[in-house]
Amino acid sequence: MRILLAPMEGLLDFRLRDTLTRVGGYDECVSEFIRVNDTLLPSHRYYRCVPELYNNSRTKSGVPVKVQLLGSDVNCMAENASKVASLGAYGIDINFGCPAPTVNRNRGGAALLKEPNLMYEIVKAVRNVVPREIPVTAKMRLGYDTTEHALVCAKALEEGGAKEIVVHARTKVDGYKPPAYWEWISKITEHIKIPVVANGEIWTVTDAIRCQKISGCKDIMIGRGAVTNPALALLMKGTQYNRFEWFEIKHLLLNYWKSMETGIDGISKNGRIKQWLKYLSREYEEAIVDFQYVKQLSSPKELETTYFSDLISLRK
């Protein structure tokens, strides 16, 4: 089984990728999407979002990272994909799944599920300009507001040249509301020949096993479940038998905090910690208490000298 770490806009960026992949269990990551409009983006834009490009497109623990592009202009997507390939990307992923209204209004992400012909043209154009040794993959949902065209969209991606697709088992309108319709992924795997990775509503090992059985997929992508339970990938692979203790989680939080010393302003740093604690509170009662405490702190200095003070003292 391969386990892929999903991107989460505004939280699971390169800093948290580094933190979670150091824990282990992941075979591959996908970056947050980079929006492509009508221009060739400069190199620094890609390096800023995916600094792993400086490290052979791998996290510090050696896990490969695909660069994800989002856009609807065929020629511009191809031009930017070629640029990303020249920067040494391990792979290029194309986003046809983002449900954010601002993205969809600008004809991006899941909005393109209404235009399977355009999906085909984008993947084909990208595949044609990217060296064959660099995989081109795509992520899709089951549709925009209906599953009616799910099979057509998946076939379009296959025929366009995608090596593999990740299927989030909900429509755009479903958002992230449970349940995930894993049975629909099974229909897709039977309809196309390329590998399919299942995604959506995988929070536990039991969920992963059920998803594999129902979807017919061996490989899985996790996002929110990974942030909620940082040991989940290890548990799924059987190399860890219990979730981490809270003191171990707090060390991960401190590592993440330290990774934000540059590039993120103070208020945002506090916000990222609160955001991760909010996810952790689904799995840990301690996170509920800590979230209530941290949300009262107004500055990074205050957070570091109170919430993390005991751990910092131990590390000195």
Coordinates of C-alpha atoms in Angstrom, one line a residue:
M1 CA 0.0 0.0 0.0
R2 CA 1.2 3.5 -0.9
I3 CA 0.0 6.3 1.3
L4 CA 0.0 9.8 -0.2
L5 CA -0.1 13.0 2.0
A6 CA -2.7 15.4 0.6
P7 CA -2.3 19.2 0.6
M8 CA -4.6 21.3 2.7
E9 CA -4.7 24.9 1.6
G10 CA -3.7 27.3 4.5
L11 CA -2.4 24.5 6.8
L12 CA -0.7 21.6 5.3
D13 CA 2.1 23.5 3.5
F14 CA 5.8 22.6 3.2
R15 CA 6.4 23.2 6.9
L16 CA 3.8 20.7 8.0
R17 CA 4.8 18.3 5.2
D18 CA 8.2 18.3 6.7
T19 CA 6.9 17.8 10.2
L20 CA 4.6 14.9 9.2
T21 CA 6.9 13.1 6.8
R22 CA 9.6 13.1 9.5
V23 CA 7.2 11.0 11.5
G24 CA 7.1 8.5 8.7
G25 CA 4.7 6.3 6.8
Y26 CA 4.3 8.4 3.7
D27 CA 5.4 7.4 0.2
E28 CA 4.6 10.7 -1.6
C29 CA 3.3 14.2 -1.1
V30 CA 1.4 16.7 -3.2
S31 CA 2.0 20.4 -2.8
E32 CA -0.7 23.0 -2.2
F33 CA -2.1 24.1 -5.6
I34 CA -0.3 26.9 -7.5
R35 CA -2.8 29.0 -9.4
V36 CA -2.0 29.4 -13.1
N37 CA -3.9 32.2 -14.8
D38 CA -2.6 33.7 -18.1
T39 CA 1.1 34.1 -17.5
L40 CA 4.3 32.1 -17.0
L41 CA 5.0 32.2 -13.3
P42 CA 8.6 33.1 -12.2
S43 CA 10.7 30.4 -10.6
H44 CA 10.6 32.1 -7.2
R45 CA 6.9 31.5 -7.1
Y46 CA 7.4 27.8 -7.3
Y47 CA 10.3 27.7 -4.9
R48 CA 8.4 29.7 -2.4
C49 CA 5.5 27.2 -2.4
V50 CA 7.6 24.1 -2.9
P51 CA 11.0 24.7 -1.5
E52 CA 11.6 21.0 -1.7
L53 CA 12.5 21.8 -5.3
Y54 CA 15.9 22.8 -3.9
N55 CA 16.3 19.3 -2.5
N56 CA 15.6 17.2 -5.6
S57 CA 11.8 17.7 -5.0
R58 CA 11.9 15.8 -1.7
T59 CA 11.2 16.6 1.9
K60 CA 14.1 16.6 4.3
S61 CA 13.2 13.1 5.2
G62 CA 13.4 12.0 1.6
V63 CA 9.7 11.8 0.6
P64 CA 9.1 12.9 -3.0
V65 CA 6.8 15.9 -3.6
K66 CA 4.7 16.5 -6.7
V67 CA 3.9 20.1 -7.7
Q68 CA 0.2 20.7 -8.1
L69 CA -1.1 23.2 -10.7
L70 CA -4.6 24.6 -11.0
G71 CA -6.0 26.5 -14.0
S72 CA -8.1 26.3 -17.1
D73 CA -5.9 27.9 -19.8
V74 CA -4.6 25.0 -21.8
N75 CA -1.5 26.7 -23.2
C76 CA -0.6 28.4 -20.0
M77 CA -0.9 25.3 -18.0
A78 CA 1.4 23.5 -20.4
E79 CA 3.9 26.4 -20.3
N80 CA 4.0 26.4 -16.5
A81 CA 4.2 22.6 -16.3
S82 CA 7.2 22.7 -18.6
K83 CA 8.8 25.4 -16.3
V84 CA 8.1 23.3 -13.2
A85 CA 9.7 20.2 -14.9
S86 CA 12.8 22.3 -15.7
L87 CA 13.1 23.1 -12.0
G88 CA 13.4 19.4 -11.2
A89 CA 9.9 18.5 -10.0
Y90 CA 9.5 14.9 -9.1
G91 CA 6.0 14.9 -10.7
I92 CA 3.2 17.3 -11.8
D93 CA -0.3 17.0 -10.5
I94 CA -3.3 18.8 -11.9
N95 CA -6.1 20.0 -9.6
F96 CA -9.7 19.2 -10.8
G97 CA -11.0 18.8 -7.2
C98 CA -10.8 22.1 -5.2
P99 CA -14.3 23.0 -4.1
A100 CA -13.5 26.6 -3.0
P101 CA -16.1 29.0 -4.4
T102 CA -13.4 31.7 -5.2
V103 CA -11.5 29.1 -7.2
N104 CA -14.6 27.7 -9.0
R105 CA -15.9 31.1 -9.9
N106 CA -12.6 31.6 -11.8
R107 CA -13.0 28.4 -13.7
G108 CA -10.6 26.4 -11.6
G109 CA -10.6 23.2 -9.6
A110 CA -13.9 21.3 -9.4
A111 CA -15.6 23.7 -11.8
L112 CA -13.8 21.9 -14.6
L113 CA -15.6 18.7 -13.8
K114 CA -18.4 20.2 -15.9
E115 CA -16.0 20.3 -18.9
P116 CA -14.4 16.9 -19.4
N117 CA -13.2 17.8 -22.9
L118 CA -11.2 20.7 -21.3
M119 CA -9.9 18.4 -18.7
Y120 CA -8.6 16.1 -21.4
E121 CA -7.0 19.0 -23.3
I122 CA -5.2 20.3 -20.2
V123 CA -3.8 16.9 -19.3
K124 CA -2.8 16.2 -22.9
A125 CA -1.1 19.5 -23.3
V126 CA 0.8 19.1 -20.0
R127 CA 1.8 15.5 -20.8
N128 CA 3.1 16.6 -24.3
V129 CA 5.6 19.1 -22.9
V130 CA 6.8 17.3 -19.8
P131 CA 9.6 14.8 -20.1
R132 CA 8.3 11.3 -20.1
E133 CA 10.2 10.3 -17.0
I134 CA 8.3 12.9 -15.0
P135 CA 4.8 11.5 -14.1
V136 CA 1.7 13.7 -14.8
T137 CA -1.2 12.9 -12.5
A138 CA -4.5 14.5 -11.6
K139 CA -6.9 14.8 -8.7
M140 CA -10.7 14.9 -9.3
R141 CA -14.0 14.7 -7.4
L142 CA -17.0 12.6 -8.4
G143 CA -18.5 15.7 -10.1
Y144 CA -19.7 19.2 -9.6
D145 CA -23.2 18.8 -8.4
T146 CA -23.9 15.2 -9.6
T147 CA -22.0 12.0 -10.2
E148 CA -23.5 11.8 -13.7
H149 CA -20.2 12.5 -15.5
A150 CA -17.7 10.9 -13.0
L151 CA -16.8 8.1 -15.4
V152 CA -16.5 10.5 -18.4
C153 CA -14.2 12.8 -16.4
A154 CA -12.0 9.9 -15.3
K155 CA -11.8 8.6 -18.8
A156 CA -10.8 12.0 -20.1
L157 CA -7.9 12.1 -17.7
E158 CA -6.7 8.7 -18.7
E159 CA -6.9 9.5 -22.4
G160 CA -5.2 12.8 -21.9
G161 CA -2.2 10.9 -20.6
A162 CA -2.5 10.9 -16.8
K163 CA -0.4 8.2 -15.2
E164 CA -2.6 8.0 -12.1
I165 CA -5.6 9.8 -10.6
V166 CA -6.6 10.5 -7.1
V167 CA -10.4 10.5 -6.6
H168 CA -11.9 12.4 -3.7
A169 CA -15.2 10.4 -3.2
R170 CA -17.6 13.4 -3.1
T171 CA -18.9 16.0 -5.5
K172 CA -18.0 19.7 -5.2
V173 CA -21.4 20.4 -3.7
D174 CA -20.9 17.7 -1.1
G175 CA -17.8 19.7 0.1
Y176 CA -16.3 17.8 3.0
K177 CA -19.6 16.6 4.5
P178 CA -19.7 12.9 5.4
P179 CA -20.1 10.4 4.0
A180 CA -17.6 9.7 1.2
Y181 CA -19.0 7.6 -1.6
W182 CA -16.2 5.1 -1.9
E183 CA -18.4 2.8 -4.0
W184 CA -18.2 5.3 -6.8
I185 CA -14.4 5.0 -6.8
S186 CA -14.9 1.3 -7.5
K187 CA -17.0 2.2 -10.6
I188 CA -14.1 4.4 -11.8
T189 CA -11.4 1.7 -11.2
E190 CA -13.5 -0.7 -13.3
H191 CA -13.9 1.9 -16.1
I192 CA -10.3 2.9 -16.6
K193 CA -6.9 1.1 -16.8
I194 CA -4.6 3.5 -15.0
P195 CA -4.1 3.3 -11.2
V196 CA -6.6 5.1 -8.9
V197 CA -5.9 6.4 -5.4
A198 CA -8.8 6.7 -3.0
N199 CA -9.3 9.8 -0.9
G200 CA -12.0 11.2 1.4
E201 CA -13.2 10.6 5.0
I202 CA -10.3 8.3 6.1
W203 CA -9.7 9.1 9.7
T204 CA -8.8 5.7 11.2
V205 CA -7.2 2.4 10.2
T206 CA -10.7 0.9 10.1
D207 CA -11.7 3.6 7.7
A208 CA -8.7 2.8 5.5
I209 CA -9.5 -0.9 5.4
R210 CA -13.1 -0.3 4.6
C211 CA -12.2 2.2 1.9
Q212 CA -9.8 -0.2 0.3
K213 CA -12.4 -3.0 0.3
I214 CA -15.2 -0.8 -1.1
S215 CA -13.2 1.3 -3.6
G216 CA -11.1 -1.5 -4.9
C217 CA -8.0 0.7 -4.4
K218 CA -4.8 -0.4 -2.7
D219 CA -3.4 3.1 -2.5
I220 CA -4.8 5.9 -0.3
M221 CA -4.4 9.6 0.1
I222 CA -5.0 11.2 3.5
G223 CA -5.2 14.8 4.6
R224 CA -7.4 15.8 7.5
G225 CA -6.9 12.4 9.0
A226 CA -3.2 12.8 9.0
V227 CA -3.4 16.2 10.7
T228 CA -5.8 14.9 13.3
N229 CA -3.7 11.8 14.1
P230 CA -0.1 12.2 13.0
A231 CA 0.6 8.5 13.6
L232 CA -2.2 7.4 11.2
A233 CA 0.1 6.5 8.2
L234 CA 2.3 4.4 10.5
L235 CA -0.8 2.8 12.1
M236 CA -2.1 2.0 8.6
K237 CA 1.1 0.3 7.6
G238 CA 1.4 -1.6 10.9
T239 CA 4.7 -0.1 12.0
Q240 CA 3.1 1.7 14.9
Y241 CA 0.5 0.1 17.2
N242 CA -0.8 3.0 19.2
R243 CA -1.4 6.7 18.6
F244 CA 1.3 9.0 19.9
E245 CA 1.1 10.2 23.5
W246 CA 0.2 13.9 24.0
F247 CA 3.7 14.9 25.0
E248 CA 4.9 13.5 21.6
I249 CA 2.2 15.5 19.8
K250 CA 3.3 18.6 21.6
H251 CA 6.9 18.1 20.5
L252 CA 5.5 17.9 16.9
L253 CA 3.7 21.2 17.5
L254 CA 6.9 22.8 18.7
N255 CA 8.8 21.5 15.7
Y256 CA 6.1 23.1 13.5
W257 CA 6.3 26.3 15.4
K258 CA 10.0 26.5 15.0
S259 CA 9.6 25.9 11.2
M260 CA 7.6 29.2 11.1
E261 CA 10.4 31.4 12.4
T262 CA 10.8 32.9 9.0
G263 CA 8.2 33.6 6.2
I264 CA 5.1 33.8 8.4
D265 CA 3.9 36.9 10.4
G266 CA 3.3 36.6 14.1
I267 CA -0.5 36.5 14.1
S268 CA -0.5 33.8 11.4
K269 CA 1.9 31.7 13.4
N270 CA -0.5 31.7 16.3
G271 CA -3.3 30.9 13.9
R272 CA -1.6 27.9 12.4
I273 CA -1.0 26.4 15.9
K274 CA -4.7 27.0 16.8
Q275 CA -5.8 25.5 13.5
W276 CA -3.7 22.3 14.1
L277 CA -4.9 22.0 17.7
K278 CA -8.5 22.3 16.4
Y279 CA -7.9 19.2 14.2
L280 CA -6.1 17.4 16.9
S281 CA -9.1 17.9 19.3
R282 CA -11.0 15.3 17.3
E283 CA -8.5 12.7 18.5
Y284 CA -7.1 14.2 21.8
E285 CA -8.9 15.6 24.7
E286 CA -5.7 17.5 25.7
A287 CA -6.0 19.4 22.4
I288 CA -9.4 20.8 23.4
V289 CA -7.9 22.2 26.6
D290 CA -4.8 23.6 24.9
F291 CA -6.9 25.2 22.1
Q292 CA -8.9 27.1 24.7
Y293 CA -5.7 28.3 26.3
V294 CA -3.8 29.2 23.1
K295 CA -6.7 31.2 21.6
Q296 CA -6.4 33.6 24.5
L297 CA -2.7 34.4 23.7
S298 CA -2.3 37.5 21.6
S299 CA 1.4 37.3 20.4
P300 CA 3.9 34.8 19.3
K301 CA 6.2 35.7 22.1
E302 CA 3.5 35.0 24.7
L303 CA 2.7 31.7 23.1
E304 CA 6.3 30.6 23.0
T305 CA 7.2 31.7 26.6
T306 CA 4.1 30.1 28.1
Y307 CA 2.6 27.3 26.0
F308 CA 6.0 25.9 24.8
S309 CA 8.1 27.0 27.7
D310 CA 8.5 23.6 29.3
L311 CA 9.5 21.9 26.1
I312 CA 12.0 24.6 25.1
S313 CA 13.6 24.3 28.6
L314 CA 14.0 20.5 28.0
R315 CA 15.7 21.1 24.7
K316 CA 18.3 23.5 26.1

